[in-house]
Short mmCIF file of C-alpha atoms and ligand atoms in Angstrom, two decimals:
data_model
loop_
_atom_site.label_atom_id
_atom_site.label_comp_id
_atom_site.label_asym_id
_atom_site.label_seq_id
_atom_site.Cartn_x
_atom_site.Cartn_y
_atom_site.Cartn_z
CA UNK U 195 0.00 0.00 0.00
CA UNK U 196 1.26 3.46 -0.83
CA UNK U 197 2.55 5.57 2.15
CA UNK U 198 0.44 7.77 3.54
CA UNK U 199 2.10 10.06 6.88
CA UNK U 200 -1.00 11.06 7.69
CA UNK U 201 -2.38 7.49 8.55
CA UNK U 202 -1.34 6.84 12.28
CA UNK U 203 -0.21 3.09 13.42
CA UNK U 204 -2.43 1.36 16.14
CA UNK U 205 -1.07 1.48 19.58
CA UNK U 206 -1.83 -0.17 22.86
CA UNK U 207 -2.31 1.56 26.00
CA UNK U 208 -0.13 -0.45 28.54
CA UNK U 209 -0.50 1.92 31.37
CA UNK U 210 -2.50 4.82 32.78
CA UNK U 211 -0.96 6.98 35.83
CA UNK U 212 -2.95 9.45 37.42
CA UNK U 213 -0.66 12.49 38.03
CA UNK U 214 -3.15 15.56 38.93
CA UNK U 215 -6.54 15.17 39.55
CA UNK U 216 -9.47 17.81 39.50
CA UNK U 217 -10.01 20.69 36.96
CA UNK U 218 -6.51 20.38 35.97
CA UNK U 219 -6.17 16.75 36.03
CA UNK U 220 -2.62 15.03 34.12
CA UNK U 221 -2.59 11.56 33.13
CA UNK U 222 0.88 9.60 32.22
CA UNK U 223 0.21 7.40 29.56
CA UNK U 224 2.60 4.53 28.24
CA UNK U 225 2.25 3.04 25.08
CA UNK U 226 3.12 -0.02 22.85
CA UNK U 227 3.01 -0.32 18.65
CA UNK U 228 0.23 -3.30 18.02
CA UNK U 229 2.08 -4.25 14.43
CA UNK U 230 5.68 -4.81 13.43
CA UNK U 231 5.45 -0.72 13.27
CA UNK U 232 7.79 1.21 15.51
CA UNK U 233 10.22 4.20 16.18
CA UNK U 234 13.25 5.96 17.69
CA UNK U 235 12.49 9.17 18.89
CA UNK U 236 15.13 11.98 20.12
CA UNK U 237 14.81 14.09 23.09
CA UNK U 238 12.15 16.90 22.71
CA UNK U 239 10.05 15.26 20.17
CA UNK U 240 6.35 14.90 19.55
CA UNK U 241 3.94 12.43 18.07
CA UNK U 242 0.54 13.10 16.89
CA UNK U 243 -1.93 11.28 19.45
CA UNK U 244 -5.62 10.28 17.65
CA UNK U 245 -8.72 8.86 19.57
CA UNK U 246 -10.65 7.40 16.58
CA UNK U 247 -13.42 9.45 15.97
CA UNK U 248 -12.42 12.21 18.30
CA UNK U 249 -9.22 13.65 16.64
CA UNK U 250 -5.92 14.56 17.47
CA UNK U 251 -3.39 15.89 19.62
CA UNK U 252 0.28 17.07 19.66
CA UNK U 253 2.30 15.59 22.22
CA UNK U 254 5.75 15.52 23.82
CA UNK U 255 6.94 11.92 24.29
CA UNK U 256 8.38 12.65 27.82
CA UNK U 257 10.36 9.10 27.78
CA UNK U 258 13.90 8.56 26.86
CA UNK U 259 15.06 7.29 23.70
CA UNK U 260 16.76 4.71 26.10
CA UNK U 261 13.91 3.20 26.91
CA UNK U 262 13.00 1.05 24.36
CA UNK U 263 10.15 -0.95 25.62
CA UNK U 264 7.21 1.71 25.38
CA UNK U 265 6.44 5.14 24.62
CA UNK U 266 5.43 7.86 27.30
CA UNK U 267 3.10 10.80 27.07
CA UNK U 268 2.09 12.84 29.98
CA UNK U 269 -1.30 14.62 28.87
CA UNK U 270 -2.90 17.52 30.60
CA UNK U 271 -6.59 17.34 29.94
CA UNK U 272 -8.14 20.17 28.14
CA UNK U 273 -10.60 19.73 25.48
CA UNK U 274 -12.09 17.20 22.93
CA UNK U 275 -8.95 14.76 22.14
CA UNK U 276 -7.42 14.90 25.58
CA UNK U 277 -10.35 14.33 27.58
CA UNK U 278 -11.65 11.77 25.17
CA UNK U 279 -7.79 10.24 26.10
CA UNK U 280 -8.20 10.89 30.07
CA UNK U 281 -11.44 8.45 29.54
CA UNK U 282 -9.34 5.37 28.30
CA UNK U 283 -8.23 2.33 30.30
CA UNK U 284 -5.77 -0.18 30.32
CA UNK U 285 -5.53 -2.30 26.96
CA UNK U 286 -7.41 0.14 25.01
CA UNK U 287 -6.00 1.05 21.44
CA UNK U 288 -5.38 4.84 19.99
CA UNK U 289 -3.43 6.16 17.15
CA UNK U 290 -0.25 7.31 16.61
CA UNK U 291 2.03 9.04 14.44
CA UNK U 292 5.58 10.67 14.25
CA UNK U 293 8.10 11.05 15.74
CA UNK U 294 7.50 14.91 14.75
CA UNK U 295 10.29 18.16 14.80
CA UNK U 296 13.15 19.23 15.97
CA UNK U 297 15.46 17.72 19.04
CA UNK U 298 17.48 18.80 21.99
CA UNK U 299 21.38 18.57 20.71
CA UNK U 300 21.99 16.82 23.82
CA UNK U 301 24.85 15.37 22.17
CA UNK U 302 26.67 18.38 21.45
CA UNK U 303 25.85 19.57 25.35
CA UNK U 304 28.49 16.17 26.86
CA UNK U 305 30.70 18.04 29.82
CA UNK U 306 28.68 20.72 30.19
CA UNK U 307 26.50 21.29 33.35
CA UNK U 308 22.95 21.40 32.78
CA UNK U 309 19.91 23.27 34.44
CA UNK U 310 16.13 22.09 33.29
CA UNK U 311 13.23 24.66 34.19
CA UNK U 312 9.84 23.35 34.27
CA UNK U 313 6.70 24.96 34.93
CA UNK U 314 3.26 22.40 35.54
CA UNK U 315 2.89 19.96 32.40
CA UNK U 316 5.76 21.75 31.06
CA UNK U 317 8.06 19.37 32.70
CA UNK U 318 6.95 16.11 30.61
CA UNK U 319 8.83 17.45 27.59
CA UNK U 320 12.16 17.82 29.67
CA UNK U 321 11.47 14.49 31.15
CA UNK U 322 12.93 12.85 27.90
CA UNK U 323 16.02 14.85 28.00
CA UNK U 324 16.63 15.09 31.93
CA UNK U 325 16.40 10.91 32.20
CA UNK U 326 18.61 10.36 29.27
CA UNK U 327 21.33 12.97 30.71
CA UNK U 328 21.13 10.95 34.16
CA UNK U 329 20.81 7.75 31.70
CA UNK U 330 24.49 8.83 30.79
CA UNK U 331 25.67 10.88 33.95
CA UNK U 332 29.04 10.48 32.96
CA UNK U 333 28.66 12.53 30.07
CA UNK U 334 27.70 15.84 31.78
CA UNK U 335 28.55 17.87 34.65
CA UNK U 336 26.17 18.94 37.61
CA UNK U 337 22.64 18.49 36.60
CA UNK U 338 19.80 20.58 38.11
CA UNK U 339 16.26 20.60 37.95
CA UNK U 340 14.34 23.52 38.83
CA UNK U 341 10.22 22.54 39.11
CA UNK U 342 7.10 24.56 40.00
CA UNK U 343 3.49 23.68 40.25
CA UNK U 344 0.16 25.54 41.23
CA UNK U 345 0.10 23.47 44.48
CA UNK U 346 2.30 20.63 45.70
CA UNK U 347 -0.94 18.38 44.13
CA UNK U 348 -0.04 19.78 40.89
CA UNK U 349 2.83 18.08 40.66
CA UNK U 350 3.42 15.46 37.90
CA UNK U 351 6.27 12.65 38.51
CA UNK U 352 5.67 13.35 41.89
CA UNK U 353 6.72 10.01 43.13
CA UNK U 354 10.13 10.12 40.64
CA UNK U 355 11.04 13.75 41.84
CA UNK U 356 11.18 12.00 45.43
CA UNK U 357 13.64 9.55 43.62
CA UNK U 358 15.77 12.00 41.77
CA UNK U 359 16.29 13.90 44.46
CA UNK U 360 18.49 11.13 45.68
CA UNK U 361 20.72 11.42 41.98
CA UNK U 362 20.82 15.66 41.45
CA UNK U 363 20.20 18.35 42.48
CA UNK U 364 15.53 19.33 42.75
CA UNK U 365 15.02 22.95 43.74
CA UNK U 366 11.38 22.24 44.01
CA UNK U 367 8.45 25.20 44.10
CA UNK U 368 4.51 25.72 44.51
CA UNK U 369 3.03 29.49 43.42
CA UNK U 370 1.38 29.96 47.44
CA UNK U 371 1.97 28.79 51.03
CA UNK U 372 0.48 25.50 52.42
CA UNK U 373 0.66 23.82 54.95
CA UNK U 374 3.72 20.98 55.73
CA UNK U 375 5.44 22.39 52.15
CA UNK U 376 8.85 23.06 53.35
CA UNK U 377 10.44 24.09 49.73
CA UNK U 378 10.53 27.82 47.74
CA UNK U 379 7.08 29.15 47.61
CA UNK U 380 7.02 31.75 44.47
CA UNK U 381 7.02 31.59 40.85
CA UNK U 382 9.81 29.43 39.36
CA UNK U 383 11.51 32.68 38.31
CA UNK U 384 11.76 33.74 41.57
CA UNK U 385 13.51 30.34 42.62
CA UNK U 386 15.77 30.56 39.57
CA UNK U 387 16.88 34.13 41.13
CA UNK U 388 16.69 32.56 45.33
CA UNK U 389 19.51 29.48 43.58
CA UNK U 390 21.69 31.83 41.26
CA UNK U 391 22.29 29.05 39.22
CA UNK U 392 26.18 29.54 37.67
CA UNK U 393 26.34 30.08 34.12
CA UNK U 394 29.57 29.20 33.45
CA UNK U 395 29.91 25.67 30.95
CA UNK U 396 26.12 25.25 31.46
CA UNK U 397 22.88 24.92 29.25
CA UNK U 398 19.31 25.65 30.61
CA UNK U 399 16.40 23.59 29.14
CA UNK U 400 12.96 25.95 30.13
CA UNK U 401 9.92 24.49 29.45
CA UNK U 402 6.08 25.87 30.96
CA UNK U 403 3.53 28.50 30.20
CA UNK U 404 4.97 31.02 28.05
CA UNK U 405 4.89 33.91 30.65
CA UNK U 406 7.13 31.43 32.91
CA UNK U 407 9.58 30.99 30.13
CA UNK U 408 10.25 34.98 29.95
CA UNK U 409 10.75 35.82 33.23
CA UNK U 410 13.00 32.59 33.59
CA UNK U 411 14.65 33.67 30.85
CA UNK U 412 14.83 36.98 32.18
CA UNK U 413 16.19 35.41 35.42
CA UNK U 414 18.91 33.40 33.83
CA UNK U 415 20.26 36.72 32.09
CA UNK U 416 20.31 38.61 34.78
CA UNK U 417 22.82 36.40 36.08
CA UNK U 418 25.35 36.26 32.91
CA UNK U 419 23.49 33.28 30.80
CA UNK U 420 23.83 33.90 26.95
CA UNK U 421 21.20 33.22 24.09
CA UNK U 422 23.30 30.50 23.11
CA UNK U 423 22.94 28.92 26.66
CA UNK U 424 18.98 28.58 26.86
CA UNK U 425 17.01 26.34 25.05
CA UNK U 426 13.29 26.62 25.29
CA UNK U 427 10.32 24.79 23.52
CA UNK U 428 7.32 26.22 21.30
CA UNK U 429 3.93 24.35 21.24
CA UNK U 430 2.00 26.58 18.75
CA UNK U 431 -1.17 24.80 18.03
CA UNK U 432 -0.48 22.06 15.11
CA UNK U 433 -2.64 20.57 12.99
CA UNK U 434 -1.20 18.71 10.40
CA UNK U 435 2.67 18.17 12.50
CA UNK U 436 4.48 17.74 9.22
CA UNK U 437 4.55 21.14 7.47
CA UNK U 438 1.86 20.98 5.26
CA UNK U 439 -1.04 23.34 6.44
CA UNK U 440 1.03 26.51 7.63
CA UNK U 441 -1.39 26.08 11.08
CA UNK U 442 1.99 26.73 13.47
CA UNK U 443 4.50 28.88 11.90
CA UNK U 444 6.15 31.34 13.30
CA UNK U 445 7.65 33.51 10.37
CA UNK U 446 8.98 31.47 7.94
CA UNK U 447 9.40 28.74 10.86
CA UNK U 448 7.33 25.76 10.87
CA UNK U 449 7.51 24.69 14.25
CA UNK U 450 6.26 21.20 13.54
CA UNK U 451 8.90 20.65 11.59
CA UNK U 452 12.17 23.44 12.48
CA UNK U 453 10.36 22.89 16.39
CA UNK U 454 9.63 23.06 18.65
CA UNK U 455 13.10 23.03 20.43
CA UNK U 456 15.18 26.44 19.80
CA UNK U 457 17.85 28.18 21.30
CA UNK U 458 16.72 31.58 22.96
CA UNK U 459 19.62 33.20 20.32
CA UNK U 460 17.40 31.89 17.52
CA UNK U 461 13.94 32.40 19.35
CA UNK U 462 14.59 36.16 20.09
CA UNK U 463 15.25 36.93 16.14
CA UNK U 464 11.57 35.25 15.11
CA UNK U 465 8.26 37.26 15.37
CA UNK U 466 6.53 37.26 18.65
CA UNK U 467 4.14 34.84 17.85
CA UNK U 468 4.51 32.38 19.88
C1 LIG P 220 4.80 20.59 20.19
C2 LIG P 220 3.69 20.39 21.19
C3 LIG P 220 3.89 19.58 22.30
C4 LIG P 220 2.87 19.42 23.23
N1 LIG P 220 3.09 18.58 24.29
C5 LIG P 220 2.11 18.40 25.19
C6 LIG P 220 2.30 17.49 26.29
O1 LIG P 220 3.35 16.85 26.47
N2 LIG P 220 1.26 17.33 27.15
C7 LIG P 220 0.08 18.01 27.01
O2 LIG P 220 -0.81 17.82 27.84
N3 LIG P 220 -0.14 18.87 25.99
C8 LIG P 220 0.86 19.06 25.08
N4 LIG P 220 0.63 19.92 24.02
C9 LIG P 220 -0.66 20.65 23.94
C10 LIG P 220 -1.69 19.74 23.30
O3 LIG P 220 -1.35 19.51 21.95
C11 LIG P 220 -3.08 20.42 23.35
O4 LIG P 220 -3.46 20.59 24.70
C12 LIG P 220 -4.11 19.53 22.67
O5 LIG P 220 -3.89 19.53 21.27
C13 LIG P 220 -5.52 20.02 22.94
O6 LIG P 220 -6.36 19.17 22.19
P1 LIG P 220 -7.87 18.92 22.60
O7 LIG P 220 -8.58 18.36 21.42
O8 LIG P 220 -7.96 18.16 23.87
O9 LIG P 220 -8.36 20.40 22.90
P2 LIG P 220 -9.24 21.35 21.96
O10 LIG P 220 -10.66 20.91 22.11
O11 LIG P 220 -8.64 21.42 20.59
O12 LIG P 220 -8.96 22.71 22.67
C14 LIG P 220 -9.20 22.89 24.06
C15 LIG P 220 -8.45 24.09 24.55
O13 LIG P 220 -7.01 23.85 24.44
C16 LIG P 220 -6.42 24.89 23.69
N5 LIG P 220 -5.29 24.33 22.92
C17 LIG P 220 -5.34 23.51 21.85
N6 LIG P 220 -4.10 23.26 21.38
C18 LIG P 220 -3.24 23.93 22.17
C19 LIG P 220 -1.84 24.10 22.18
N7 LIG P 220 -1.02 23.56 21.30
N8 LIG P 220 -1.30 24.86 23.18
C20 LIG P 220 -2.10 25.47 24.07
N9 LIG P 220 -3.43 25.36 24.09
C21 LIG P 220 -3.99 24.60 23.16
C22 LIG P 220 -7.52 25.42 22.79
O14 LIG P 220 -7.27 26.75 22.43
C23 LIG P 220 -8.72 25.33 23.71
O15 LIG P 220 -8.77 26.41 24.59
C24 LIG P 220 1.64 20.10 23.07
C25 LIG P 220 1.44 20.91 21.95
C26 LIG P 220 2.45 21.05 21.02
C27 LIG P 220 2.20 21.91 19.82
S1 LIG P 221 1.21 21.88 11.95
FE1 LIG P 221 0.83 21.98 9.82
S2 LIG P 221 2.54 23.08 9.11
FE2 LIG P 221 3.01 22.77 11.21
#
């Protein structure tokens, strides 16, 4: 049969984690290929996520490339596709296809130190890139994750970030007091600026809502980071995730495609539109 990208391949649902409940609620979903059909993705990357007869969604695949057995998506519910995938179980199939864009040149970041940002759901596309720097810990310097949520119940991973506490370095953060948290309590901006992380030999990976990525950003600068030091991600809305309807450019970007990962030195020349 002749190839068509916009057909997805069957996939199985293996495994359902509740992150967040409530308005907000998250869901962790790991997935198999049902066929022969497979891929390799690279840090940062997205597949196109369809419930048949619902539609589809772009997601991050927040696992490693290391891991080989399955496929993880972490999946904020918001509207028609991702609720539709927050009502799935267990064994159920959906469809799948990609791996879409851009990557994180983690390669070209071995010995340097490196500080993620994440803000909410923004932390399931550094998830990828933060497990397969501690996957090769030998590669990099210091690694440092700096994480805020709403409240401490908005926290995805929550049960990991206990865990990698115990291998780097969590600076950890909810946006207003409660009781028994004993971490920052601010915007992750304001943590960035309580740490002073040290810019020398290091990379920041910021990922969040996009008013959290400029005043980290702004942060980061304010203590000597360059352009060339801070890599963010874009998730304009996407439609067809191959460069074909024109639905998430930026300028003459497509993000689907020249995305969504880009270096603040190359973000800051593109229109604001974003
Ligand atoms: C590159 C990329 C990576 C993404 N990674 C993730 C991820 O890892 N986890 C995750 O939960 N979501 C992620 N998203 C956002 C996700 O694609 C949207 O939330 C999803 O498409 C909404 O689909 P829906 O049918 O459920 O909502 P719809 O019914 O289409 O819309 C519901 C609401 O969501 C808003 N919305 C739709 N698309 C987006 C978007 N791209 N960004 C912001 N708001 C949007 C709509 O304006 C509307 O208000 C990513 C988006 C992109 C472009
Ligand atoms: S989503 Fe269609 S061109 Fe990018």
């Amino acid at each position: 049969m002749e190839h068509n990208e916009y057909i997805p391949k069957p996939a199985k649902l293996i495994s359902i984690k509740e992150e967040v409940g409530g308005a907000r609620a998250i869901k962790t979903f790991r997935t198999q290929f049902i066929d022969e059909h497979s891929f390799s993705h690279q840090c940062g990357q997205c597949a196109m996520l369809s419930v048949f007869g619902k539609g589809e969604a772009m997601i991050s695949i927040s696992s490693s490339p290391l891991q080989k057995d399955y496929h993880q998506f972490s999946i904020l519910k918001t509207g028609r596709v991702t609720s539709a995938l927050h009502e799935m179980v267990e064994g159920d199939t959906i469809g799948i296809r990609g791996p879409y864009g851009n990557h994180f040149p983690i390669d070209e970041w071995k010995g340097k130190n490196l500080v993620f940002i994440g803000g909410g759901i923004g932390l399931a596309p550094i998830w990828s890139v933060l497990q397969t720097a501690l996957g090769k810990k030998e590669d990099y310097g210091e690694l440092t994750l700096f994480y805020g949520s709403r409240t401490s119940k908005d926290q995805v991973f929550r049960e990991e970030l206990k865990e990698l506490k115990k291998k780097m370095t969590v600076h950890l953060s909810v946006d207003v007091e409660e009781p028994g948290w004993q971490e920052f309590v601010g915007f992750v901006p304001a943590n960035i600026k309580d740490k002073a992380p040290n810019p020398e030999n290091t990379i920041t990976v910021t990922c969040g809502p996009p008013i959290m990525i400029k005043f980290a950003i702004l942060a980061l600068q304010e203590f000597g980071f360059k352009d060339e030091q801070l890599y963010t991600t874009v998730e304009n809305k996407m439609k067809c995730g191959i460069g074909k309807c024109g639905r998430c450019n930026i300028g003459p970007h497509y993000v689907c495609k020249d995305g969504p990962v880009y270096s603040w030195a190359e973000l800051k020349n593109l229109p604001q539109e974003y």
